[in-house]
Amino acid sequence: MTYVVQQPVTDGLLLYNTLTCSMVLLQPDEAADLTAQRELIDRWFLVPEDHDDQKLCRQVRQMAALLKPAAKAITYYTIFPTTGCNARCFYCYEKGTKPVTMTSETASKVVRYIVKHRGDEKVKISWFGGEPLVNAKIIDQICTELREQGVPFRSDMISNGYLFDAEMAQRAKDLWQLQRVQITLDGTAQTYNRVKDYVYRDVNAFERVLQNIGLLIAAGIRVKTRLNVGKHNIGEMAELVELLHQRFGADERLSVYSAGLFDEEHNAELFAQRMQLEQQITACGFARKLYDLPKDIRLDCCMADDDGSHVVIAPDGHLGKCHHYLDREFFGHIDSEERNEAILRKFKERRADIEACATCFYYPQCIRLVMCHTYTICTSVKQQEHLYNMREAMKYEYERYLKNENHYPDSINV
């Protein structure tokens, strides 16, 4: 089948089907004669040569969508305490947006909205910005009032990490129920300080952020470090990874991964350099599980077109579906139950299939939205990255299976 991914391991060959989401291990003799393995036919790893894989995928997705229960509550909230930021990165997609800061009155309304719409479910909050810590007092207020209302919640955050200190890191752990922070590093000290261009006059903001990563880890908060890679800094990223390794060792609470900037992510030469960097990250023990092996066929692209369980709350109380649209395309407001259904449908609109879809292994897990700027184009480089992530996830799942063979869940058939 088009959707079968292969990954050699020490004791055989792993096959994973991105449509059925099953994985099998073949011993070397089994892998030498695939057609003799009846189970591969029964599990749709092998199909007739004239089989229309893409048609079947569409049918399965349509059926799965019909059977999927509708969301009964909103359990995932991306909240902007502010759209203001203390950094001035040249690549920021929010550049030129007028800063808006959430008030105490609006924060209380946010809490009431969450209480009203969460049902009896636990809530997940993602703090976003701008730089959310610029308005940390609002995070304090929302979390305090949620606790007073008896709302169970946990949170994560996208931050540049600059404004943390020891006291705030502990408060984040205890009050904010912060489990993970994603912090971007743009290179070694000189490049980082130039790219971030903080509004302060620190001699070395880079060193301050590294210290704060240490404070977060010490508080028991996981730090996901994103290395933004472009032609301007790829040459020094190996040095940065080594520096992180020397500073933090292979601490299990720290993970590191690379990401391409702008259209450079589709550059084949840069991608090859990034893959070398990923090998170094793995060798240093930083390559934690950053990509989950899918357990089901994908029905939603992301929070933008989900079934209604997720909303974005802007600093002024407007409701949206995607944090990339922080000042427009709102479907409602926390003060009202009215919803602009046209906007909601707009975020669900999908791009038409392209010729490459017919032969792409990732098709059952790929949904490209008209409103999404991140996945507007598909290139061979993007497919290679999907393949790399998939194979890494396969290896992770198999290693986990070997360690917990007697307690492994049935959701993946190994």
GROMACS .gro file of C-alpha atoms in nm:
model
  414
    1MET     CA    1   0.000   0.000   0.000
    2THR     CA    2   0.113   0.356  -0.070
    3TYR     CA    3   0.078   0.437   0.298
    4VAL     CA    4   0.327   0.184   0.437
    5VAL     CA    5   0.647   0.321   0.591
    6GLN     CA    6   0.948   0.094   0.648
    7GLN     CA    7   1.204   0.128   0.927
    8PRO     CA    8   1.483  -0.127   0.980
    9VAL     CA    9   1.562  -0.215   1.342
   10THR     CA   10   1.822  -0.445   1.493
   11ASP     CA   11   1.592  -0.748   1.503
   12GLY     CA   12   1.398  -0.704   1.181
   13LEU     CA   13   1.187  -0.458   0.983
   14LEU     CA   14   0.910  -0.234   1.115
   15LEU     CA   15   0.616  -0.156   0.886
   16TYR     CA   16   0.369   0.116   0.979
   17ASN     CA   17   0.050   0.194   0.789
   18THR     CA   18  -0.051   0.562   0.807
   19LEU     CA   19  -0.410   0.474   0.707
   20THR     CA   20  -0.485   0.188   0.947
   21CYS     CA   21  -0.229   0.311   1.204
   22SER     CA   22  -0.103  -0.043   1.267
   23MET     CA   23   0.262  -0.136   1.304
   24VAL     CA   24   0.417  -0.480   1.266
   25LEU     CA   25   0.763  -0.623   1.313
   26LEU     CA   26   0.889  -0.867   1.052
   27GLN     CA   27   1.172  -1.105   1.126
   28PRO     CA   28   1.444  -1.109   0.854
   29ASP     CA   29   1.306  -1.425   0.693
   30GLU     CA   30   0.954  -1.280   0.691
   31ALA     CA   31   1.075  -0.954   0.537
   32ALA     CA   32   1.245  -1.152   0.259
   33ASP     CA   33   0.909  -1.283   0.135
   34LEU     CA   34   0.633  -1.033   0.212
   35THR     CA   35   0.364  -1.199   0.002
   36ALA     CA   36   0.387  -1.514   0.215
   37GLN     CA   37   0.270  -1.321   0.521
   38ARG     CA   38  -0.110  -1.350   0.520
   39GLU     CA   39  -0.139  -1.103   0.808
   40LEU     CA   40   0.005  -0.827   0.589
   41ILE     CA   41  -0.289  -0.875   0.352
   42ASP     CA   42  -0.544  -0.894   0.632
   43ARG     CA   43  -0.408  -0.572   0.785
   44TRP     CA   44  -0.395  -0.382   0.451
   45PHE     CA   45  -0.019  -0.360   0.429
   46LEU     CA   46  -0.041  -0.546   0.097
   47VAL     CA   47  -0.310  -0.469  -0.161
   48PRO     CA   48  -0.363  -0.559  -0.529
   49GLU     CA   49  -0.148  -0.357  -0.769
   50ASP     CA   50  -0.451  -0.184  -0.923
   51HIS     CA   51  -0.597  -0.090  -0.583
   52ASP     CA   52  -0.705   0.276  -0.550
   53ASP     CA   53  -0.543   0.363  -0.217
   54GLN     CA   54  -0.643   0.729  -0.230
   55LYS     CA   55  -1.011   0.647  -0.287
   56LEU     CA   56  -1.013   0.409   0.008
   57CYS     CA   57  -0.848   0.671   0.225
   58ARG     CA   58  -1.119   0.925   0.142
   59GLN     CA   59  -1.391   0.669   0.218
   60VAL     CA   60  -1.236   0.575   0.552
   61ARG     CA   61  -1.198   0.941   0.648
   62GLN     CA   62  -1.561   1.014   0.556
   63MET     CA   63  -1.685   0.721   0.762
   64ALA     CA   64  -1.464   0.809   1.058
   65ALA     CA   65  -1.592   1.168   1.048
   66LEU     CA   66  -1.953   1.045   1.058
   67LEU     CA   67  -1.880   0.826   1.360
   68LYS     CA   68  -1.682   1.090   1.551
   69PRO     CA   69  -1.886   1.227   1.844
   70ALA     CA   70  -1.940   1.602   1.853
   71ALA     CA   71  -1.752   1.800   2.117
   72LYS     CA   72  -1.971   1.869   2.419
   73ALA     CA   73  -1.735   2.112   2.589
   74ILE     CA   74  -1.447   2.350   2.522
   75THR     CA   75  -1.148   2.202   2.701
   76TYR     CA   76  -0.849   2.361   2.527
   77TYR     CA   77  -0.785   2.736   2.544
   78THR     CA   78  -0.505   2.936   2.382
   79ILE     CA   79  -0.498   3.262   2.578
   80PHE     CA   80  -0.315   3.581   2.484
   81PRO     CA   81  -0.237   3.781   2.802
   82THR     CA   82  -0.089   4.036   2.561
   83THR     CA   83   0.022   4.073   2.200
   84GLY     CA   84   0.308   4.296   2.316
   85CYS     CA   85   0.661   4.156   2.324
   86ASN     CA   86   0.997   4.243   2.479
   87ALA     CA   87   1.185   4.105   2.175
   88ARG     CA   88   1.197   4.231   1.817
   89CYS     CA   89   1.277   3.925   1.606
   90PHE     CA   90   1.310   4.002   1.235
   91TYR     CA   91   1.105   3.694   1.138
   92CYS     CA   92   0.805   3.751   1.369
   93TYR     CA   93   0.473   3.706   1.185
   94GLU     CA   94   0.313   3.945   1.435
   95LYS     CA   95   0.536   4.237   1.330
   96GLY     CA   96   0.330   4.549   1.276
   97THR     CA   97   0.039   4.430   1.491
   98LYS     CA   98  -0.079   4.686   1.744
   99PRO     CA   99   0.000   4.560   2.097
  100VAL     CA  100  -0.310   4.484   2.305
  101THR     CA  101  -0.293   4.390   2.673
  102MET     CA  102  -0.560   4.200   2.865
  103THR     CA  103  -0.716   4.387   3.156
  104SER     CA  104  -0.810   4.246   3.496
  105GLU     CA  105  -1.179   4.284   3.408
  106THR     CA  106  -1.137   4.084   3.088
  107ALA     CA  107  -0.936   3.818   3.272
  108SER     CA  108  -1.227   3.760   3.511
  109LYS     CA  109  -1.461   3.729   3.214
  110VAL     CA  110  -1.223   3.472   3.062
  111VAL     CA  111  -1.251   3.266   3.380
  112ARG     CA  112  -1.631   3.284   3.372
  113TYR     CA  113  -1.628   3.179   3.006
  114ILE     CA  114  -1.410   2.876   3.085
  115VAL     CA  115  -1.627   2.777   3.380
  116LYS     CA  116  -1.940   2.800   3.164
  117HIS     CA  117  -1.808   2.607   2.864
  118ARG     CA  118  -1.576   2.337   3.002
  119GLY     CA  119  -1.849   2.100   3.114
  120ASP     CA  120  -1.702   1.874   3.381
  121GLU     CA  121  -1.375   1.827   3.195
  122LYS     CA  122  -1.021   1.921   3.294
  123VAL     CA  123  -0.894   2.226   3.107
  124LYS     CA  124  -0.572   2.275   2.914
  125ILE     CA  125  -0.441   2.628   2.865
  126SER     CA  126  -0.167   2.741   2.627
  127TRP     CA  127  -0.028   3.085   2.712
  128PHE     CA  128   0.069   3.268   2.394
  129GLY     CA  129   0.167   3.616   2.281
  130GLY     CA  130   0.348   3.840   2.199
  131GLU     CA  131   0.542   3.741   2.503
  132PRO     CA  132   0.292   3.616   2.764
  133LEU     CA  133   0.525   3.696   3.056
  134VAL     CA  134   0.504   4.067   2.974
  135ASN     CA  135   0.162   4.045   3.140
  136ALA     CA  136   0.234   3.771   3.395
  137LYS     CA  137   0.001   3.928   3.652
  138ILE     CA  138  -0.295   3.834   3.429
  139ILE     CA  139  -0.175   3.474   3.418
  140ASP     CA  140  -0.163   3.485   3.800
  141GLN     CA  141  -0.516   3.621   3.815
  142ILE     CA  142  -0.671   3.372   3.573
  143CYS     CA  143  -0.506   3.076   3.744
  144THR     CA  144  -0.601   3.199   4.093
  145GLU     CA  145  -0.965   3.251   3.994
  146LEU     CA  146  -0.982   2.912   3.820
  147ARG     CA  147  -0.861   2.751   4.141
  148GLU     CA  148  -1.117   2.943   4.344
  149GLN     CA  149  -1.384   2.812   4.108
  150GLY     CA  150  -1.258   2.455   4.152
  151VAL     CA  151  -1.158   2.417   3.785
  152PRO     CA  152  -0.887   2.152   3.732
  153PHE     CA  153  -0.636   2.269   3.470
  154ARG     CA  154  -0.284   2.239   3.338
  155SER     CA  155  -0.093   2.471   3.109
  156ASP     CA  156   0.196   2.514   2.870
  157MET     CA  157   0.353   2.825   2.720
  158ILE     CA  158   0.535   2.966   2.419
  159SER     CA  159   0.790   3.215   2.556
  160ASN     CA  160   1.130   3.361   2.478
  161GLY     CA  161   1.216   3.279   2.842
  162TYR     CA  162   1.379   3.611   2.921
  163LEU     CA  163   1.150   3.727   3.204
  164PHE     CA  164   1.159   3.412   3.415
  165ASP     CA  165   1.339   3.412   3.749
  166ALA     CA  166   1.355   3.158   4.032
  167GLU     CA  167   1.043   3.287   4.205
  168MET     CA  168   0.839   3.300   3.884
  169ALA     CA  169   0.952   2.952   3.779
  170GLN     CA  170   0.825   2.809   4.108
  171ARG     CA  171   0.501   3.011   4.081
  172ALA     CA  172   0.457   2.878   3.728
  173LYS     CA  173   0.489   2.523   3.858
  174ASP     CA  174   0.261   2.565   4.160
  175LEU     CA  175   0.001   2.824   4.056
  176TRP     CA  176  -0.001   2.813   3.676
  177GLN     CA  177   0.028   2.431   3.671
  178LEU     CA  178   0.282   2.487   3.393
  179GLN     CA  179   0.409   2.159   3.255
  180ARG     CA  180   0.607   2.270   2.952
  181VAL     CA  181   0.759   2.583   2.800
  182GLN     CA  182   0.878   2.616   2.442
  183ILE     CA  183   1.173   2.853   2.412
  184THR     CA  184   1.338   2.948   2.085
  185LEU     CA  185   1.712   2.986   2.045
  186ASP     CA  186   1.833   3.157   1.727
  187GLY     CA  187   2.201   3.074   1.747
  188THR     CA  188   2.495   3.122   1.981
  189ALA     CA  189   2.526   3.436   2.194
  190GLN     CA  190   2.615   3.700   1.933
  191THR     CA  191   2.358   3.585   1.676
  192TYR     CA  192   2.089   3.525   1.939
  193ASN     CA  193   2.127   3.871   2.093
  194ARG     CA  194   2.120   4.035   1.749
  195VAL     CA  195   1.813   3.842   1.629
  196LYS     CA  196   1.611   3.879   1.948
  197ASP     CA  197   1.698   4.251   1.976
  198TYR     CA  198   1.542   4.281   2.323
  199VAL     CA  199   1.413   4.617   2.442
  200TYR     CA  200   1.650   4.595   2.740
  201ARG     CA  201   2.020   4.680   2.748
  202ASP     CA  202   2.159   4.354   2.883
  203VAL     CA  203   2.516   4.270   2.802
  204ASN     CA  204   2.420   3.910   2.727
  205ALA     CA  205   2.052   3.821   2.708
  206PHE     CA  206   2.152   3.480   2.571
  207GLU     CA  207   2.317   3.385   2.900
  208ARG     CA  208   2.015   3.507   3.095
  209VAL     CA  209   1.782   3.282   2.894
  210LEU     CA  210   2.011   2.982   2.941
  211GLN     CA  211   2.007   3.046   3.316
  212ASN     CA  212   1.627   3.062   3.308
  213ILE     CA  213   1.608   2.732   3.120
  214GLY     CA  214   1.803   2.587   3.412
  215LEU     CA  215   1.561   2.743   3.663
  216LEU     CA  216   1.261   2.596   3.483
  217ILE     CA  217   1.417   2.250   3.469
  218ALA     CA  218   1.505   2.273   3.840
  219ALA     CA  219   1.140   2.358   3.914
  220GLY     CA  220   1.030   2.041   3.737
  221ILE     CA  221   0.901   2.211   3.421
  222ARG     CA  222   0.986   2.058   3.085
  223VAL     CA  223   1.157   2.289   2.835
  224LYS     CA  224   1.117   2.227   2.464
  225THR     CA  225   1.393   2.419   2.290
  226ARG     CA  226   1.328   2.512   1.929
  227LEU     CA  227   1.630   2.598   1.715
  228ASN     CA  228   1.516   2.833   1.438
  229VAL     CA  229   1.743   2.753   1.147
  230GLY     CA  230   1.819   2.955   0.834
  231LYS     CA  231   2.112   3.016   0.605
  232HIS     CA  232   2.220   3.297   0.838
  233ASN     CA  233   2.288   3.068   1.136
  234ILE     CA  234   2.306   2.701   1.032
  235GLY     CA  235   2.686   2.712   1.055
  236GLU     CA  236   2.683   2.773   1.431
  237MET     CA  237   2.397   2.545   1.536
  238ALA     CA  238   2.622   2.245   1.602
  239GLU     CA  239   2.817   2.462   1.845
  240LEU     CA  240   2.490   2.563   2.012
  241VAL     CA  241   2.380   2.202   2.059
  242GLU     CA  242   2.717   2.115   2.211
  243LEU     CA  243   2.689   2.414   2.443
  244LEU     CA  244   2.345   2.297   2.560
  245HIS     CA  245   2.485   1.949   2.617
  246GLN     CA  246   2.773   2.081   2.825
  247ARG     CA  247   2.538   2.305   3.022
  248PHE     CA  248   2.251   2.066   3.091
  249GLY     CA  249   2.377   1.717   3.011
  250ALA     CA  250   2.105   1.482   2.887
  251ASP     CA  251   1.841   1.603   3.133
  252GLU     CA  252   1.514   1.428   3.049
  253ARG     CA  253   1.321   1.753   3.109
  254LEU     CA  254   1.500   1.926   2.819
  255SER     CA  255   1.428   1.844   2.455
  256VAL     CA  256   1.573   2.010   2.147
  257TYR     CA  257   1.460   2.020   1.785
  258SER     CA  258   1.525   2.228   1.476
  259ALA     CA  259   1.283   2.411   1.248
  260GLY     CA  260   1.337   2.596   0.921
  261LEU     CA  261   1.248   2.963   0.887
  262PHE     CA  262   1.014   3.089   0.616
  263ASP     CA  263   1.055   2.933   0.270
  264GLU     CA  264   1.402   2.817   0.369
  265GLU     CA  265   1.238   2.511   0.524
  266HIS     CA  266   1.187   2.387   0.166
  267ASN     CA  267   1.554   2.432   0.075
  268ALA     CA  268   1.705   2.087   0.009
  269GLU     CA  269   2.060   2.186   0.109
  270LEU     CA  270   1.943   2.344   0.434
  271PHE     CA  271   1.725   2.042   0.508
  272ALA     CA  272   2.024   1.809   0.469
  273GLN     CA  273   2.220   2.027   0.713
  274ARG     CA  274   1.928   2.020   0.955
  275MET     CA  275   1.916   1.642   0.944
  276GLN     CA  276   2.285   1.632   1.038
  277LEU     CA  277   2.198   1.864   1.324
  278GLU     CA  278   1.915   1.632   1.430
  279GLN     CA  279   2.161   1.342   1.443
  280GLN     CA  280   2.380   1.546   1.677
  281ILE     CA  281   2.075   1.632   1.889
  282THR     CA  282   1.994   1.261   1.916
  283ALA     CA  283   2.353   1.173   2.005
  284CYS     CA  284   2.344   1.430   2.287
  285GLY     CA  285   2.029   1.272   2.429
  286PHE     CA  286   1.801   1.569   2.354
  287ALA     CA  287   1.576   1.402   2.097
  288ARG     CA  288   1.277   1.331   2.318
  289LYS     CA  289   0.948   1.219   2.168
  290LEU     CA  290   0.850   1.531   1.973
  291TYR     CA  291   0.620   1.356   1.726
  292ASP     CA  292   0.350   1.106   1.820
  293LEU     CA  293   0.291   0.807   1.598
  294PRO     CA  294  -0.072   0.854   1.486
  295LYS     CA  295  -0.321   0.616   1.649
  296ASP     CA  296  -0.608   0.702   1.410
  297ILE     CA  297  -0.663   0.850   1.066
  298ARG     CA  298  -0.647   1.227   1.089
  299LEU     CA  299  -0.979   1.412   1.072
  300ASP     CA  300  -0.862   1.761   1.172
  301CYS     CA  301  -0.555   1.956   1.068
  302CYS     CA  302  -0.514   2.139   1.398
  303MET     CA  303  -0.701   2.355   1.647
  304ALA     CA  304  -0.830   2.575   1.363
  305ASP     CA  305  -1.065   2.314   1.216
  306ASP     CA  306  -1.125   2.093   1.519
  307ASP     CA  307  -1.468   1.985   1.635
  308GLY     CA  308  -1.520   2.282   1.867
  309SER     CA  309  -1.317   2.173   2.169
  310HIS     CA  310  -1.060   2.453   2.125
  311VAL     CA  311  -1.077   2.832   2.114
  312VAL     CA  312  -0.826   3.116   2.100
  313ILE     CA  313  -0.896   3.405   2.338
  314ALA     CA  314  -0.747   3.741   2.235
  315PRO     CA  315  -0.647   4.004   2.495
  316ASP     CA  316  -0.971   4.198   2.435
  317GLY     CA  317  -1.190   3.889   2.474
  318HIS     CA  318  -1.249   3.810   2.108
  319LEU     CA  319  -1.269   3.440   2.018
  320GLY     CA  320  -1.076   3.287   1.730
  321LYS     CA  321  -0.965   2.950   1.596
  322CYS     CA  322  -0.598   3.009   1.514
  323HIS     CA  323  -0.328   3.199   1.703
  324HIS     CA  324  -0.180   3.316   1.372
  325TYR     CA  325  -0.490   3.536   1.331
  326LEU     CA  326  -0.445   3.736   1.649
  327ASP     CA  327  -0.619   4.055   1.533
  328ARG     CA  328  -0.881   3.937   1.283
  329GLU     CA  329  -1.106   3.650   1.168
  330PHE     CA  330  -1.281   3.624   1.506
  331PHE     CA  331  -1.599   3.419   1.530
  332GLY     CA  332  -1.725   3.555   1.861
  333HIS     CA  333  -1.658   3.721   2.195
  334ILE     CA  334  -1.654   3.602   2.557
  335ASP     CA  335  -1.939   3.843   2.634
  336SER     CA  336  -2.179   3.669   2.397
  337GLU     CA  337  -2.296   3.325   2.289
  338GLU     CA  338  -2.333   3.441   1.928
  339ARG     CA  339  -2.105   3.267   1.678
  340ASN     CA  340  -2.015   3.367   1.325
  341GLU     CA  341  -2.065   3.032   1.153
  342ALA     CA  342  -1.925   3.167   0.826
  343ILE     CA  343  -1.588   3.228   0.995
  344LEU     CA  344  -1.591   2.881   1.150
  345ARG     CA  345  -1.663   2.724   0.811
  346LYS     CA  346  -1.387   2.934   0.659
  347PHE     CA  347  -1.130   2.776   0.892
  348LYS     CA  348  -1.250   2.426   0.797
  349GLU     CA  349  -1.211   2.479   0.421
  350ARG     CA  350  -0.948   2.246   0.276
  351ARG     CA  351  -0.713   2.288  -0.015
  352ALA     CA  352  -0.771   2.063  -0.313
  353ASP     CA  353  -0.549   1.759  -0.354
  354ILE     CA  354  -0.248   1.799  -0.579
  355GLU     CA  355  -0.087   1.541  -0.808
  356ALA     CA  356   0.169   1.444  -0.544
  357CYS     CA  357  -0.109   1.336  -0.305
  358ALA     CA  358  -0.174   1.020  -0.508
  359THR     CA  359   0.168   0.874  -0.428
  360CYS     CA  360   0.238   1.028  -0.086
  361PHE     CA  361   0.270   0.798   0.216
  362TYR     CA  362   0.155   1.080   0.444
  363TYR     CA  363  -0.178   1.144   0.271
  364PRO     CA  364  -0.400   0.984   0.543
  365GLN     CA  365  -0.243   1.214   0.803
  366CYS     CA  366  -0.224   1.529   0.589
  367ILE     CA  367  -0.489   1.799   0.585
  368ARG     CA  368  -0.407   2.132   0.423
  369LEU     CA  369  -0.635   2.423   0.508
  370VAL     CA  370  -0.700   2.726   0.288
  371MET     CA  371  -0.655   2.957   0.588
  372CYS     CA  372  -0.325   2.801   0.696
  373HIS     CA  373  -0.007   2.987   0.604
  374THR     CA  374   0.218   2.715   0.744
  375TYR     CA  375   0.129   2.437   0.499
  376THR     CA  376   0.043   2.634   0.188
  377ILE     CA  377   0.277   2.438  -0.034
  378CYS     CA  378   0.398   2.079  -0.043
  379THR     CA  379   0.751   2.000  -0.159
  380SER     CA  380   0.975   1.696  -0.168
  381VAL     CA  381   1.165   1.848   0.125
  382LYS     CA  382   0.846   1.869   0.331
  383GLN     CA  383   0.770   1.505   0.247
  384GLN     CA  384   1.122   1.406   0.355
  385GLU     CA  385   1.069   1.580   0.687
  386HIS     CA  386   0.738   1.399   0.741
  387LEU     CA  387   0.915   1.071   0.662
  388TYR     CA  388   1.197   1.147   0.905
  389ASN     CA  389   0.951   1.231   1.184
  390MET     CA  390   0.744   0.921   1.113
  391ARG     CA  391   1.044   0.688   1.125
  392GLU     CA  392   1.171   0.844   1.447
  393ALA     CA  393   0.826   0.795   1.602
  394MET     CA  394   0.821   0.432   1.485
  395LYS     CA  395   1.154   0.366   1.653
  396TYR     CA  396   1.037   0.536   1.971
  397GLU     CA  397   0.716   0.332   1.987
  398TYR     CA  398   0.901   0.007   1.925
  399GLU     CA  399   1.161   0.083   2.193
  400ARG     CA  400   0.876   0.159   2.432
  401TYR     CA  401   0.714  -0.170   2.339
  402LEU     CA  402   1.031  -0.362   2.413
  403LYS     CA  403   1.056  -0.201   2.756
  404ASN     CA  404   0.688  -0.253   2.842
  405GLU     CA  405   0.596  -0.559   2.637
  406ASN     CA  406   0.355  -0.695   2.896
  407HIS     CA  407   0.178  -0.363   2.951
  408TYR     CA  408   0.166  -0.217   2.601
  409PRO     CA  409  -0.171  -0.067   2.497
  410ASP     CA  410  -0.376  -0.219   2.218
  411SER     CA  411  -0.400   0.111   2.028
  412ILE     CA  412  -0.096   0.019   1.821
  413ASN     CA  413  -0.066  -0.338   1.703
  414VAL     CA  414   0.296  -0.443   1.723
   0.00000   0.00000   0.00000
